[in-house]
Short mmCIF file of C-alpha atoms and ligand atoms in Angstrom, two decimals:
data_model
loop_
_atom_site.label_atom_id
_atom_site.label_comp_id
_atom_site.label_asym_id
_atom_site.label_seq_id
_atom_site.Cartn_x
_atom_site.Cartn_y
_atom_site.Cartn_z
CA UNK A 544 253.07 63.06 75.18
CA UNK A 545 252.51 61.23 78.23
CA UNK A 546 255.93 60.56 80.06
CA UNK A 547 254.55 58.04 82.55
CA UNK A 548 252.82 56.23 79.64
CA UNK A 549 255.73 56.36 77.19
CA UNK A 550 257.85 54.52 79.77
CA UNK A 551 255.26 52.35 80.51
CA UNK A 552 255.02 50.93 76.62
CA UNK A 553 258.76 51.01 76.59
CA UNK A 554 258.82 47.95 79.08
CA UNK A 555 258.25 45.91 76.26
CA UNK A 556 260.82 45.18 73.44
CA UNK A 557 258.21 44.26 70.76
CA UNK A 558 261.54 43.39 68.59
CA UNK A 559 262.70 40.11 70.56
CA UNK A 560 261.84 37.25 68.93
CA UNK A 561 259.94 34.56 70.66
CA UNK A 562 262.91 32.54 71.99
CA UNK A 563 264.09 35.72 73.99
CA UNK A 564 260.44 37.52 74.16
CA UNK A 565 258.95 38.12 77.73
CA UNK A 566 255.38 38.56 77.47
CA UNK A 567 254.25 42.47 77.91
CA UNK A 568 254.58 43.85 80.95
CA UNK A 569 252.19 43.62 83.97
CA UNK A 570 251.00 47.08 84.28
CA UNK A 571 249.75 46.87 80.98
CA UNK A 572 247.43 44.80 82.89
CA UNK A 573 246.82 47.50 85.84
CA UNK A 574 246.96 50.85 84.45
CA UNK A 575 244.16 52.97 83.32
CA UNK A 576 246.39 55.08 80.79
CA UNK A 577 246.80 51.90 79.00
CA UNK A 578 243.16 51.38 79.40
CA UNK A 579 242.64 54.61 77.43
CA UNK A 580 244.80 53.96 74.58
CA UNK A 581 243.83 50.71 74.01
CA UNK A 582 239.87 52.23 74.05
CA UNK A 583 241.49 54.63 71.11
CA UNK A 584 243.66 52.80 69.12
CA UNK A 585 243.11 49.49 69.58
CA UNK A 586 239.25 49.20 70.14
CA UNK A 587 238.62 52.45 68.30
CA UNK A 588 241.63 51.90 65.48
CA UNK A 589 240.47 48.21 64.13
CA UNK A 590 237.64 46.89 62.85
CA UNK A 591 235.14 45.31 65.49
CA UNK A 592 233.00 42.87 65.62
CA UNK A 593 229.64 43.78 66.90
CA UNK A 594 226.64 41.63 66.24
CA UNK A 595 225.70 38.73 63.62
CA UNK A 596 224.42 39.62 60.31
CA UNK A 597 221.41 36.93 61.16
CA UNK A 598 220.52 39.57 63.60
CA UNK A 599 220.02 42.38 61.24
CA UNK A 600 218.29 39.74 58.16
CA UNK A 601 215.63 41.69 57.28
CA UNK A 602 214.99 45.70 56.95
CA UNK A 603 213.90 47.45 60.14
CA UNK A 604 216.14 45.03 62.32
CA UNK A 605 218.55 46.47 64.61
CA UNK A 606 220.84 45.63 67.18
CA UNK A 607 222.70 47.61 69.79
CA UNK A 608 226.20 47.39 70.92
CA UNK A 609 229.47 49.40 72.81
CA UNK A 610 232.12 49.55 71.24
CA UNK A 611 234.77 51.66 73.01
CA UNK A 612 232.87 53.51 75.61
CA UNK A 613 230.69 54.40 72.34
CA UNK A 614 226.88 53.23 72.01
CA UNK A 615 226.08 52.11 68.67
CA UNK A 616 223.36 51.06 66.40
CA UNK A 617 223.09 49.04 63.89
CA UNK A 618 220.26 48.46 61.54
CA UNK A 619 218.99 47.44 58.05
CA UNK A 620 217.03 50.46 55.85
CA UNK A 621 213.55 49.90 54.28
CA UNK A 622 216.50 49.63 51.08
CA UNK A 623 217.82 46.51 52.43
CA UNK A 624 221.13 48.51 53.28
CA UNK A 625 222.98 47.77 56.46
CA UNK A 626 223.83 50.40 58.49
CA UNK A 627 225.90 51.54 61.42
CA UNK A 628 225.42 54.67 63.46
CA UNK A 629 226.32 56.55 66.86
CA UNK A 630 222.90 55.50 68.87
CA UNK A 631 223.59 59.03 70.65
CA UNK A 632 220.52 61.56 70.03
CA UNK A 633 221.46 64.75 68.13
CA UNK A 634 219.19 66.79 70.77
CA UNK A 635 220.63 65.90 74.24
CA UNK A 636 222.86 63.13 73.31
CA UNK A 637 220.22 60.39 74.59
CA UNK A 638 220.26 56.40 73.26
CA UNK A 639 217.95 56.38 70.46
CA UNK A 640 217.41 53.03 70.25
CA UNK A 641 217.24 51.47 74.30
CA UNK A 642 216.96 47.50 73.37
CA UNK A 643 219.77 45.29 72.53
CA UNK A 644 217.63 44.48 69.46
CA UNK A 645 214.39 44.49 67.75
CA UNK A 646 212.29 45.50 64.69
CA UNK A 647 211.36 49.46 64.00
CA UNK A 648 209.74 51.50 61.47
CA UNK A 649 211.70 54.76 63.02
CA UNK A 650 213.25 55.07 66.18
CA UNK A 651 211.70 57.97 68.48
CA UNK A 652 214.23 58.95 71.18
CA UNK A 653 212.57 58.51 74.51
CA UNK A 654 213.83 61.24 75.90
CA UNK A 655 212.05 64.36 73.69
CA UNK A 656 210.54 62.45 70.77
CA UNK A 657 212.55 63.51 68.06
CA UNK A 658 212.11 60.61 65.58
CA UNK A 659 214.78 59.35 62.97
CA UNK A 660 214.50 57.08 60.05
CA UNK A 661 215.70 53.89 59.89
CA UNK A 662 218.45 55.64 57.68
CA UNK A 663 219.38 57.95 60.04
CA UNK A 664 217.88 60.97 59.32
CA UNK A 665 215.75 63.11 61.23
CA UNK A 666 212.28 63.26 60.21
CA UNK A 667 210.74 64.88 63.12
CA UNK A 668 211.02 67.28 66.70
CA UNK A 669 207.65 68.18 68.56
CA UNK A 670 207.72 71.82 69.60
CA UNK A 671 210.28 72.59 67.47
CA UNK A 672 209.39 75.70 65.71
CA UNK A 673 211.11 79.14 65.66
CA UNK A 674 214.86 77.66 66.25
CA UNK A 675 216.97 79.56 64.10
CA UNK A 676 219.74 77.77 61.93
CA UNK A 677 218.62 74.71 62.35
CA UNK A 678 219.22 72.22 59.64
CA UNK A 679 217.72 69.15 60.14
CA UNK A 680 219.41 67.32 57.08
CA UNK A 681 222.60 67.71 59.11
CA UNK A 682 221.47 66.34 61.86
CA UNK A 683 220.61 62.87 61.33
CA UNK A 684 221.93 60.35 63.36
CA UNK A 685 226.22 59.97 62.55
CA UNK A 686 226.74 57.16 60.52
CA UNK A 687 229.87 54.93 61.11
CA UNK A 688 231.66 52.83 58.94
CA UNK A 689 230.41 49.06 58.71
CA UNK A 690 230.98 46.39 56.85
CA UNK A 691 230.02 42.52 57.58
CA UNK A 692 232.42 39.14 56.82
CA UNK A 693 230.73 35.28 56.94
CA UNK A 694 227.61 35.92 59.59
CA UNK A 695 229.44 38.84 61.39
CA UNK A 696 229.29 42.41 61.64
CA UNK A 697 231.95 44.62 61.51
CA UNK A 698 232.31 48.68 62.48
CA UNK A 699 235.00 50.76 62.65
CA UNK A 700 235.24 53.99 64.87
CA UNK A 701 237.77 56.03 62.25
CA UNK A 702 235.95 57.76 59.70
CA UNK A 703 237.73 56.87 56.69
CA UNK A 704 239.13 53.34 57.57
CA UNK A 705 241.01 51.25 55.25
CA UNK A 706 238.53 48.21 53.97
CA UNK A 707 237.93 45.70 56.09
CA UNK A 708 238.74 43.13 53.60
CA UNK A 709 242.81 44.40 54.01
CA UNK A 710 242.16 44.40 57.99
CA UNK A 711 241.03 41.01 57.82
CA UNK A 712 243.73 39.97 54.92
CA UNK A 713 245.41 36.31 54.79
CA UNK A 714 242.17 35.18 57.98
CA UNK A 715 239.78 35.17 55.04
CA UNK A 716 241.25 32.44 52.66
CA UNK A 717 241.69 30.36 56.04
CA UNK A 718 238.50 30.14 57.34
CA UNK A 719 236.29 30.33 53.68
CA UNK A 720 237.19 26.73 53.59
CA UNK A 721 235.28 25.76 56.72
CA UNK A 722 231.91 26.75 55.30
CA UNK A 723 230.73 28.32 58.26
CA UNK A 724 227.87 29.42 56.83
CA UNK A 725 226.38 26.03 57.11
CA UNK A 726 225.87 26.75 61.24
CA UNK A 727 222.99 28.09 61.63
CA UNK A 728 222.81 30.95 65.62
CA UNK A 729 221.52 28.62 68.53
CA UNK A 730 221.94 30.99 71.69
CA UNK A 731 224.35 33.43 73.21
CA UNK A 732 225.53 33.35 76.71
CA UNK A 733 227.40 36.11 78.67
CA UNK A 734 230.07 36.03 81.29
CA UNK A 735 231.83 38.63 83.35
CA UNK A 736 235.09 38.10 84.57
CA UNK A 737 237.09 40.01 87.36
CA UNK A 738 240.21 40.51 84.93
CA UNK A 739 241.61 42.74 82.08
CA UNK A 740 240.82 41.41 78.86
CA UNK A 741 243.88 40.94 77.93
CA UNK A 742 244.30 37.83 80.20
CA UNK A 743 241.60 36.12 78.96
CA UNK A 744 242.96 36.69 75.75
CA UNK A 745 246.29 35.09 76.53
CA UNK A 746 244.84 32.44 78.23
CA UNK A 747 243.26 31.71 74.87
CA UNK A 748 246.50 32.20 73.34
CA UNK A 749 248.86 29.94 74.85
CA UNK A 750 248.72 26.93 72.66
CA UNK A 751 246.69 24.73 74.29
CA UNK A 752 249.74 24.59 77.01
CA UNK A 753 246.71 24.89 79.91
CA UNK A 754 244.47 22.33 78.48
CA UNK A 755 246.44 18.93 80.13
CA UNK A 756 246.26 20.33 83.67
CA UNK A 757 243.01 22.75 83.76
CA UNK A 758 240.61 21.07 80.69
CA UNK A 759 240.99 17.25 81.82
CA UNK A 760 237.58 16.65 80.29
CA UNK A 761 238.12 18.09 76.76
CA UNK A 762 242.25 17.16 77.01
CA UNK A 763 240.68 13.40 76.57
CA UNK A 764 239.87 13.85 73.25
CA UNK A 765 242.63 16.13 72.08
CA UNK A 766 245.79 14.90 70.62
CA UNK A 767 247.74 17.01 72.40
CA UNK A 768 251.13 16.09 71.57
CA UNK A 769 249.84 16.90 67.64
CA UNK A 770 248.56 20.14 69.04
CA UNK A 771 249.48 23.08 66.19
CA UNK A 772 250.07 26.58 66.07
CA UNK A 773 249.77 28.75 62.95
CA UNK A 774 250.23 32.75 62.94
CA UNK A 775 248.65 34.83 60.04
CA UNK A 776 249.24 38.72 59.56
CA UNK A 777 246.28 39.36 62.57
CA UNK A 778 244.93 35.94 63.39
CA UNK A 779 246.55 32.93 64.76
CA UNK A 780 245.06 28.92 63.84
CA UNK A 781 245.40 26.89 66.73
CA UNK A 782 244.45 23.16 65.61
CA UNK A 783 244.15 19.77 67.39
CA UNK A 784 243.60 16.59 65.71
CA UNK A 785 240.70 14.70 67.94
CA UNK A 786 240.67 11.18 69.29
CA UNK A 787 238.17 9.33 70.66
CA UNK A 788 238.36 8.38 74.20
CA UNK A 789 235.57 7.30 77.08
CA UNK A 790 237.38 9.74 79.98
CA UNK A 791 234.24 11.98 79.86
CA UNK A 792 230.95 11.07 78.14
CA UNK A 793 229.19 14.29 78.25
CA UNK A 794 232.46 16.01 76.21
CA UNK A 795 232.91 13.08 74.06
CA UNK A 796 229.54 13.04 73.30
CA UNK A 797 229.35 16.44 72.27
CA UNK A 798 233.07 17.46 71.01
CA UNK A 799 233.89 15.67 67.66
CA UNK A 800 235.14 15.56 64.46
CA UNK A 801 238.75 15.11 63.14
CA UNK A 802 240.12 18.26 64.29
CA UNK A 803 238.99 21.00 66.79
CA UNK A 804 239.72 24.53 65.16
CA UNK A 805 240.33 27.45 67.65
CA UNK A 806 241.02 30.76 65.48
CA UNK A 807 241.82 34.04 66.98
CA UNK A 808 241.26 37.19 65.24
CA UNK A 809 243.25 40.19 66.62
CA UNK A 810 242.46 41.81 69.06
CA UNK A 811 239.79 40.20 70.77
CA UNK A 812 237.39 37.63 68.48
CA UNK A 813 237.72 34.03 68.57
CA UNK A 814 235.57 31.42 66.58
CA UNK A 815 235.85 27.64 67.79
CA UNK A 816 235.20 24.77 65.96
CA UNK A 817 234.05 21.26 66.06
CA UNK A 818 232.00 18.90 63.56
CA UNK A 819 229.01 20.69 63.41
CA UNK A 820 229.31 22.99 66.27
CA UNK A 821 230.75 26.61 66.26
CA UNK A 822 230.90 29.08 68.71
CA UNK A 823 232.37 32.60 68.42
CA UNK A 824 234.07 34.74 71.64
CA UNK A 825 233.63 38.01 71.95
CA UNK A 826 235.92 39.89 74.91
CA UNK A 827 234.91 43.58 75.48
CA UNK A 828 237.00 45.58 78.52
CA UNK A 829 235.09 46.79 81.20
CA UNK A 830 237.88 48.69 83.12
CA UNK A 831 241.20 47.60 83.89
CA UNK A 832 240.50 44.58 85.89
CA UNK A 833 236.68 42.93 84.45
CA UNK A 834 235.77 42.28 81.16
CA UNK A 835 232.94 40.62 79.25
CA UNK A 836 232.59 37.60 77.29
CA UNK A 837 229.94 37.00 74.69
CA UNK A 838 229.59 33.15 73.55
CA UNK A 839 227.02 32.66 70.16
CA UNK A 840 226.74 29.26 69.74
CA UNK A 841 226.00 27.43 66.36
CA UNK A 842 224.89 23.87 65.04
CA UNK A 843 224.56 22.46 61.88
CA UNK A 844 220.99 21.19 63.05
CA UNK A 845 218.82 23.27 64.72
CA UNK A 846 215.83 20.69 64.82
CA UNK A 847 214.20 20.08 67.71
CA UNK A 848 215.38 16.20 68.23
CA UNK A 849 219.15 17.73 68.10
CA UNK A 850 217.89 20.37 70.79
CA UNK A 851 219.25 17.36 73.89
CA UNK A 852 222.19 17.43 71.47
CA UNK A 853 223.12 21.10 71.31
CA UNK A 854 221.57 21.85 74.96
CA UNK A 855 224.51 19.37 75.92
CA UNK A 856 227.57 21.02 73.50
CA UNK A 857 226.74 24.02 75.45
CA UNK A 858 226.91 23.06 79.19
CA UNK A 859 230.21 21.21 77.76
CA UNK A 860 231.61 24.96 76.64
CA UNK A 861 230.12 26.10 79.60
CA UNK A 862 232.17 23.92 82.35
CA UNK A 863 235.31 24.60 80.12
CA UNK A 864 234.55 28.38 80.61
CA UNK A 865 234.31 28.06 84.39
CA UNK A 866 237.55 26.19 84.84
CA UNK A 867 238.62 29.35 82.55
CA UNK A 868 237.35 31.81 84.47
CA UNK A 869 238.55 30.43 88.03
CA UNK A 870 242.30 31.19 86.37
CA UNK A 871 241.80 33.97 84.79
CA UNK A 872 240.98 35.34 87.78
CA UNK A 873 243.95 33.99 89.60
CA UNK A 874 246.41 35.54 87.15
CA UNK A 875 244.83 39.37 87.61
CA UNK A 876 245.58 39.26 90.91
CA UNK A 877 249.21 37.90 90.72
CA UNK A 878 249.58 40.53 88.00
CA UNK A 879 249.14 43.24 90.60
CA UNK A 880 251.46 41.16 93.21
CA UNK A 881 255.04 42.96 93.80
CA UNK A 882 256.09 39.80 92.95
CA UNK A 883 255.46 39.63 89.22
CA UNK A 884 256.61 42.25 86.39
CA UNK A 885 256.20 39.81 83.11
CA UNK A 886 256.88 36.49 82.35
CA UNK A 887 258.82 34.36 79.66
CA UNK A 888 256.77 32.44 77.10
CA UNK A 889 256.95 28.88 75.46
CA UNK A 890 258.74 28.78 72.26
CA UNK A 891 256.33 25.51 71.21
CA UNK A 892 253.08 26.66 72.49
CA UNK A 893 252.95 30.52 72.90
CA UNK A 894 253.55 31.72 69.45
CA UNK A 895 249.90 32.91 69.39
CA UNK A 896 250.56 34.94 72.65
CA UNK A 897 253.24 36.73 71.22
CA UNK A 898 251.99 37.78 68.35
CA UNK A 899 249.03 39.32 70.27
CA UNK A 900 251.63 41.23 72.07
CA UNK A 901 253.27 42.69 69.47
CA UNK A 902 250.65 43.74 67.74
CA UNK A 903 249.03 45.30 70.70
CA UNK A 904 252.26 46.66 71.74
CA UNK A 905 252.38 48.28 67.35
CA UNK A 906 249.02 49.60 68.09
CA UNK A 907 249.62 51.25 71.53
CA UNK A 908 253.03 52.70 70.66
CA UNK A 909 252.31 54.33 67.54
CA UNK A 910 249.11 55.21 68.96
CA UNK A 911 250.65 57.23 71.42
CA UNK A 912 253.51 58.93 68.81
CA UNK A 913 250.09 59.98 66.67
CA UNK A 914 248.14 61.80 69.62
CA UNK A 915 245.49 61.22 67.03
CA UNK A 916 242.22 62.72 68.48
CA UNK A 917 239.62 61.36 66.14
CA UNK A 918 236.52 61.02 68.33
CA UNK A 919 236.65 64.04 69.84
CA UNK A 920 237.01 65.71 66.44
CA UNK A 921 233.81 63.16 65.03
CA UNK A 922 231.34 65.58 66.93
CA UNK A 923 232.38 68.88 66.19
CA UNK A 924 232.45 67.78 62.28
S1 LIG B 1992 217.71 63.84 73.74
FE1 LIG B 1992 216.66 62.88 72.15
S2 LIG B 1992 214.94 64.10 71.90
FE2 LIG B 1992 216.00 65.15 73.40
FE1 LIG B 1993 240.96 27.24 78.58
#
């Protein structure tokens, strides 16, 4: 086992309870072990959202994501079955499919030609003939498990994980209610930010405790003071009743409803929501100090008189993002100051924060204990 890394994880006393809890430790933030245990056992040990199941609606569609270092594909068989696989080519490892998404009879790597079916096995290699021991049935693309909840897609890097239903557990009954399934995709925009994802994740996570003093435009129509925080077994509810108020026209305009919901689903999907607007947040790591965030955003009314509507909820999201971002950005680099080591967290707003700890902090340390080597294994299987 990793000494260096062992005391590293040992920083953190996952045990205190919020009232004494410091929030995990700043090299957590920094160090590129971390960065490869979390890749293993947290991106590669949970289930993941990858895509939208509106994406993959009819058979032929695919999509094409990273999960974990790992290229993936996902598509729907001429049987209507959704499926996940490694998009690596069984020849010389090339992507099979090279779009983030489309429509296919077959995919035909680009690399040598060999062609697979849209349920992953090979049907074809030009100038093939006279390899010995070759059996093609075995070499279909590797499959991965997947499984899809509401309008999103799910895969898992283990190759016998427990169902996603369990992963997902007490998040379901709290969310059926919404009827989310009523918002219909409207557009997805991307952001990269220069931090580990992990900050943006707490920044989401603190309870709304930023919102007075960074978010002045949405804080005017959030009840603040009301402002709630509910943990489940992965997820945490953060909820604000909404009042109306003048302070900004473009977020009033386009930010109402009773309540604004802000779920967080462990470790790193979020799905925010208004009357009639939704929009999901994806954070993927790229390295220790950038990540990636994908926004989808959804309306009940795609029509094209609501277009001025929606066109305006987004640019809303969008300068919320920015002011985001900006901080974000702030706190990587006072995470890497002498100055800092970890920090103390808000027993009435950052309930949600610690819980993201400690469950990273589960995942990481008994990640470590296991030494599990499961994708190196996948390929020699
Ligand atoms: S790498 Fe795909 S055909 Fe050679
Ligand atoms: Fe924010």
């Amino acid at each position: 086992m990793d000494t260096n890394l062992k005391n590293l994880l040992a920083l953190y006393d996952d045990t205190a309870p919020l009232e004494e809890a410091h929030t995990i430790p700043a090299p957590w933030y920094l160090d590129s072990g971390v960065e490869q245990l979390e890749r293993q056992h947290v991106f590669g040990g949970n289930w993941q959202v990858i895509g939208r199941i509106d994406q993959v609606a009819n058979p032929g569609d695919f999509f094409t994501a990273e999960l974990a270092g790992e290229p993936i594909l996902a598509v729907r068989g001429a049987d209507g079955q959704l499926r996940a696989f490694y998009n690596v080519c069984r020849h010389h490892a090339a992507a099979v499919a090279t779009v983030p998404c489309g429509h296919a009879q077959s995919f035909r790597c680009p690399y040598h030609g060999w062609n697979y079916g849209l349920d992953g096995t090979l049907k074809g290699m030009p100038e093939f003939a006279g390899v010995c021991n070759f059996d093609r049935a075995a070499n279909g693309l590797m499959p991965l498990a997947i499984d899809t909840w509401e309008n999103f897609v799910f895969v898992h890097l283990a190759s016998n994980p427990s169902p996603l239903r369990d992963f997902l557990s007490d998040f379901v009954a709290r969310v059926s209610p919404l009827g989310l399934d009523k918002l219909q995709f409207h557009s997805r925009r991307e952001y990269t930010l220069n931090c580990n994802w992990k900050v943006y994740v707490d920044n989401y996570l603190d309870g709304g405790y930023h919102v007075p003093h960074l978010h002045k435009g949405l804080n005017s129509v959030l009840d603040y003071s009301h402002y709630t925080i509910e943990n489940g077994e992965r997820f945490c509810l953060q909820s604000s009743p909404m009042v109306a108020s003048e302070e900004d026209a473009q977020v009033s305009a386009t930010r109402k409803g009773d309540r604004a919901r802000y779920f967080w689903l462990y470790p790193n999907f979020m799905i925010n929501i208004y009357q009639g607007v939704m929009d999901t947040n994806l954070v993927l790591p790229l390295g220790t100090d950038k990540c990636r965030v994908l926004f989808d955003f959804f309306f009940e009314d795609l029509s094209p008189e609501q277009e001025e509507h929606n066109t305006a909820s987004v640019a809303t999201s969008d300068k919320v993002q920015d002011e985001d971002v900006a901080i974000c950005e702030s706190v990587q680099k006072g995470l890497a100051s002498r100055a800092y080591g970890a920090g103390r967290l808000s027993v009435r707003r950052e309930a949600g924060e610690h819980l993201f700890h400690r469950l990273l902090a589960y995942d990481l340390k008994s990640g470590l204990a296991s030494g599990q080597k499961e994708l190196v294994s996948l390929a020699m299987r």
